[in-house]
Short mmCIF file of N, CA and C in Angstrom, two decimals:
data_model
loop_
_atom_site.label_atom_id
_atom_site.label_comp_id
_atom_site.label_asym_id
_atom_site.label_seq_id
_atom_site.Cartn_x
_atom_site.Cartn_y
_atom_site.Cartn_z
N UNK A 15 219.34 65.11 166.17
CA UNK A 15 220.84 66.20 166.89
C UNK A 15 220.96 65.65 168.44
N UNK A 16 222.11 66.24 168.95
CA UNK A 16 222.40 65.39 170.03
C UNK A 16 222.55 66.29 171.37
N UNK A 17 222.90 66.87 172.04
CA UNK A 17 224.11 67.05 173.16
C UNK A 17 225.31 66.16 172.58
N UNK A 18 226.57 66.74 173.09
CA UNK A 18 227.66 65.74 172.74
C UNK A 18 228.06 64.63 173.67
N UNK A 19 227.44 64.71 174.84
CA UNK A 19 227.84 63.72 175.80
C UNK A 19 226.62 62.85 176.26
N UNK A 20 225.57 62.97 174.84
CA UNK A 20 224.57 62.04 174.52
C UNK A 20 225.08 61.27 173.14
N UNK A 21 226.12 61.53 172.94
CA UNK A 21 226.41 60.24 171.24
C UNK A 21 226.51 60.10 171.44
N UNK A 22 227.44 59.03 171.89
CA UNK A 22 227.29 57.47 172.35
C UNK A 22 225.99 56.49 172.73
N UNK A 23 225.55 57.02 173.23
CA UNK A 23 224.13 56.08 173.56
C UNK A 23 223.05 56.32 172.28
N UNK A 24 222.86 57.60 171.75
CA UNK A 24 222.43 58.03 170.26
C UNK A 24 222.70 56.73 169.50
N UNK A 25 223.85 56.82 169.31
CA UNK A 25 224.79 55.75 167.66
C UNK A 25 224.05 54.60 168.60
N UNK A 26 224.49 54.22 169.96
CA UNK A 26 224.32 52.46 170.04
C UNK A 26 222.80 52.61 170.28
N UNK A 27 221.90 53.36 170.35
CA UNK A 27 220.44 52.85 170.10
C UNK A 27 219.82 52.87 168.36
N UNK A 28 220.68 53.97 167.53
CA UNK A 28 220.76 53.89 166.61
C UNK A 28 220.76 52.31 165.84
N UNK A 29 221.69 51.69 166.04
CA UNK A 29 222.95 50.74 165.70
C UNK A 29 222.24 49.93 166.05
N UNK A 30 221.42 49.70 167.55
CA UNK A 30 220.59 49.01 167.93
C UNK A 30 219.31 48.72 166.87
N UNK A 31 218.56 48.91 166.53
CA UNK A 31 217.40 49.28 165.93
C UNK A 31 218.01 49.57 164.52
N UNK A 32 218.92 49.43 163.34
CA UNK A 32 219.74 49.70 162.65
C UNK A 32 218.73 50.40 161.81
N UNK A 33 219.25 51.38 162.24
CA UNK A 33 219.02 52.90 161.64
C UNK A 33 220.33 53.26 161.34
N UNK A 34 220.75 53.77 160.23
CA UNK A 34 222.09 54.18 159.97
C UNK A 34 221.62 56.03 160.23
N UNK A 35 222.93 55.63 161.75
CA UNK A 35 223.06 57.01 162.34
C UNK A 35 225.23 57.80 161.88
N UNK A 36 225.14 58.65 162.48
CA UNK A 36 226.57 59.17 161.65
C UNK A 36 226.56 61.16 162.27
N UNK A 37 228.02 60.89 162.97
CA UNK A 37 228.31 62.58 163.14
C UNK A 37 228.38 63.16 161.50
N UNK A 38 227.37 63.78 161.49
CA UNK A 38 227.40 65.17 160.29
C UNK A 38 227.93 66.51 160.79
N UNK A 39 228.24 66.84 161.90
CA UNK A 39 229.00 67.96 162.28
C UNK A 39 228.71 68.47 163.92
N UNK A 40 229.05 69.36 164.15
CA UNK A 40 228.84 70.43 165.65
C UNK A 40 228.70 71.74 165.27
N UNK A 41 228.20 71.95 166.07
CA UNK A 41 227.82 73.45 166.24
C UNK A 41 228.48 73.90 167.77
N UNK A 42 228.68 75.29 166.57
CA UNK A 42 229.83 76.25 167.44
C UNK A 42 229.28 76.91 167.54
N UNK A 43 230.73 78.17 168.24
CA UNK A 43 229.62 79.72 168.88
C UNK A 43 230.15 80.51 167.64
N UNK A 44 230.28 79.87 166.18
CA UNK A 44 231.24 80.30 164.98
C UNK A 44 230.65 81.52 164.49
N UNK A 45 230.82 81.73 163.12
CA UNK A 45 230.48 83.00 162.27
C UNK A 45 229.72 82.65 161.34
N UNK A 46 230.13 81.22 161.03
CA UNK A 46 230.11 80.61 159.86
C UNK A 46 229.26 79.46 159.88
N UNK A 47 228.99 78.53 158.64
CA UNK A 47 228.60 77.50 158.35
C UNK A 47 229.72 76.76 157.46
N UNK A 48 230.49 75.47 158.08
CA UNK A 48 231.41 75.41 157.20
C UNK A 48 231.56 74.03 156.96
N UNK A 49 231.30 73.09 156.30
CA UNK A 49 231.03 71.38 155.41
C UNK A 49 231.82 71.21 154.75
N UNK A 50 232.49 70.00 154.90
CA UNK A 50 233.22 69.26 154.39
C UNK A 50 232.52 67.88 153.41
N UNK A 51 233.22 67.66 152.57
CA UNK A 51 232.24 66.55 151.66
C UNK A 51 233.16 66.30 150.67
N UNK A 52 233.45 64.55 150.65
CA UNK A 52 234.62 64.37 150.42
C UNK A 52 235.86 64.90 149.59
N UNK A 53 236.55 65.62 150.56
CA UNK A 53 237.99 66.35 150.72
C UNK A 53 237.02 67.44 150.59
N UNK A 54 236.72 68.31 149.52
CA UNK A 54 236.04 69.58 149.18
C UNK A 54 235.52 70.44 150.95
N UNK A 55 235.80 71.82 151.24
CA UNK A 55 234.85 72.09 152.31
C UNK A 55 234.48 73.65 151.84
N UNK A 56 233.26 73.23 152.03
CA UNK A 56 232.17 74.64 151.83
C UNK A 56 231.90 75.41 152.44
N UNK A 57 232.05 77.06 152.20
CA UNK A 57 231.54 77.76 153.77
C UNK A 57 230.75 78.87 153.46
N UNK A 58 229.73 79.15 154.19
CA UNK A 58 228.79 80.32 154.30
C UNK A 58 228.71 80.48 155.50
N UNK A 59 229.17 82.16 154.94
CA UNK A 59 228.70 82.81 156.03
C UNK A 59 226.86 82.87 156.97
N UNK A 60 226.95 82.94 158.15
CA UNK A 60 225.56 82.74 158.75
C UNK A 60 224.93 83.65 158.46
N UNK A 61 225.18 84.95 159.03
CA UNK A 61 224.43 86.28 158.34
C UNK A 61 224.09 86.30 156.83
N UNK A 62 224.67 85.28 155.80
CA UNK A 62 224.11 85.02 154.61
C UNK A 62 223.05 84.25 154.72
N UNK A 63 223.55 83.04 155.31
CA UNK A 63 222.04 81.57 155.43
C UNK A 63 221.15 82.86 155.73
N UNK A 64 221.23 82.80 157.10
CA UNK A 64 220.08 83.68 157.46
C UNK A 64 218.99 84.73 156.55
N UNK A 65 219.88 85.64 156.07
CA UNK A 65 219.13 86.19 155.06
C UNK A 65 218.38 84.93 153.57
N UNK A 66 218.99 84.36 153.24
CA UNK A 66 218.58 83.22 152.39
C UNK A 66 217.33 83.13 153.46
N UNK A 67 217.46 82.59 153.81
CA UNK A 67 216.03 81.40 154.97
C UNK A 67 214.83 82.55 154.87
N UNK A 68 215.19 83.44 155.30
CA UNK A 68 214.00 84.66 156.26
C UNK A 68 213.92 85.45 155.19
N UNK A 69 214.23 86.22 154.02
CA UNK A 69 214.00 86.23 153.21
C UNK A 69 212.54 85.38 151.98
N UNK A 70 213.23 84.26 151.82
CA UNK A 70 212.61 83.19 150.77
C UNK A 70 211.70 83.78 150.05
N UNK A 71 210.27 83.53 151.14
CA UNK A 71 209.30 83.30 150.51
C UNK A 71 208.59 85.10 150.08
N UNK A 72 209.53 86.29 150.86
CA UNK A 72 209.10 88.18 150.56
C UNK A 72 209.74 87.93 149.68
N UNK A 73 211.09 86.94 149.32
CA UNK A 73 211.23 87.60 147.77
C UNK A 73 211.18 86.90 146.72
N UNK A 74 210.29 85.46 147.23
CA UNK A 74 209.47 84.71 146.05
C UNK A 74 208.56 85.88 145.67
N UNK A 75 207.72 86.47 146.89
CA UNK A 75 206.66 87.18 146.16
C UNK A 75 206.39 88.67 145.84
N UNK A 76 207.75 88.66 145.90
CA UNK A 76 208.15 89.96 144.51
C UNK A 76 208.28 89.51 143.37
N UNK A 77 208.72 88.55 142.76
CA UNK A 77 208.70 88.37 141.57
C UNK A 77 207.72 88.42 141.06
N UNK A 78 208.07 88.63 139.45
CA UNK A 78 205.79 88.72 138.45
C UNK A 78 206.20 87.51 138.40
N UNK A 79 207.12 86.41 138.00
CA UNK A 79 206.54 85.20 137.77
C UNK A 79 206.18 84.25 138.61
N UNK A 80 205.92 84.82 140.48
CA UNK A 80 205.59 85.00 141.19
C UNK A 80 203.80 84.29 141.23
N UNK A 81 203.06 84.63 140.72
CA UNK A 81 201.86 85.48 139.82
C UNK A 81 201.36 83.95 139.40
N UNK A 82 200.22 83.24 139.99
CA UNK A 82 200.06 81.94 139.37
C UNK A 82 199.24 81.94 137.60
N UNK A 83 199.55 80.70 137.10
CA UNK A 83 199.64 80.93 134.84
C UNK A 83 198.32 80.13 135.49
N UNK A 84 197.43 80.53 134.17
CA UNK A 84 196.37 80.09 133.94
C UNK A 84 196.40 78.51 134.04
N UNK A 85 195.29 77.84 134.28
CA UNK A 85 195.36 75.98 134.25
C UNK A 85 196.55 75.66 135.10
N UNK A 86 196.87 76.67 135.54
CA UNK A 86 197.65 75.59 136.84
C UNK A 86 197.33 75.22 138.02
#
């Protein structure tokens, strides 16, 4: 990623090294992540994404099947 003012230089540098690069999105002040893929817009509230990310390990540790299996 890069600051918007450095985008052209970054794309040029990547191109000169034959490294694929493209603009995948833009950081905004919004309250949700919005991605468009093949004409389909996917939207998630940032509060939900934060919860999924920060609670993933504790949530997994609380599950009964999180215990190591014999022979595993």
